[in-house]
Amino acid sequence: MYNIELENKLFDYLIDLLSNEKEEYFDIDDCLIDLEKLKDNILNSVKKENDYIKFKLTIENKLDLMQYVEDKQFLIGFVNQEYLNEDGKKLQLIYDELYFQSVEQI
């Protein structure tokens, strides 16, 4: 189990993305990711502390979430091939937090 901590604004952005996604999400590798279940798992473990939200992820959920964030950045995150737009910057911050906080716990 991984304990993840995100700033409120990044957490809200992530949950908004997950909430507005279609029911079935296939990642770029055509693997089905159940985003509703993923979102529910995140929301069921939320603890608010000051300007941060803490939540828990299983290894499977972490990998699915990282894949989803990476796919979304690829789809909506660039002004052109070289420059991240505002969504891309937020997605990059979320991905970095998921990655680095996961590495520390291994």
Tab-separated table of C-alpha atoms in Angstrom, residues 4-15 46-55 89-90 93-94 97-98 101:
chain	number	residue	atom	x	y	z
A	4	ILE	CA	0.213	9.432	-1.512
A	5	GLU	CA	-0.016	13.133	-0.747
A	6	LEU	CA	-1.144	15.776	-3.253
A	7	GLU	CA	-1.836	19.478	-2.948
A	8	ASN	CA	-5.564	20.207	-2.746
A	9	LYS	CA	-5.668	21.804	-6.205
A	10	LEU	CA	-3.910	18.836	-7.837
A	11	PHE	CA	-6.124	16.345	-6.023
A	12	ASP	CA	-9.267	18.223	-7.071
A	13	TYR	CA	-8.028	18.358	-10.661
A	14	LEU	CA	-7.352	14.609	-10.672
A	15	ILE	CA	-10.748	13.711	-9.200
A	46	VAL	CA	-8.872	10.434	1.807
A	47	LYS	CA	-7.509	12.377	4.756
A	48	LYS	CA	-7.257	16.160	4.574
A	49	GLU	CA	-4.336	17.907	6.213
A	50	ASN	CA	-3.908	21.652	5.714
A	51	ASP	CA	-3.325	22.232	2.000
A	52	TYR	CA	-2.796	18.550	1.204
A	53	ILE	CA	-4.896	15.476	0.605
A	54	LYS	CA	-3.517	12.100	1.608
A	55	PHE	CA	-4.824	8.834	0.209
A	89	LYS	CA	1.845	20.892	-16.199
A	90	LYS	CA	-0.729	19.767	-13.622
A	93	LEU	CA	3.098	17.322	-11.201
A	94	ILE	CA	0.593	14.583	-10.335
A	97	GLU	CA	4.235	12.938	-7.026
A	98	LEU	CA	2.873	9.445	-7.675
A	101	GLN	CA	6.251	9.019	-3.345
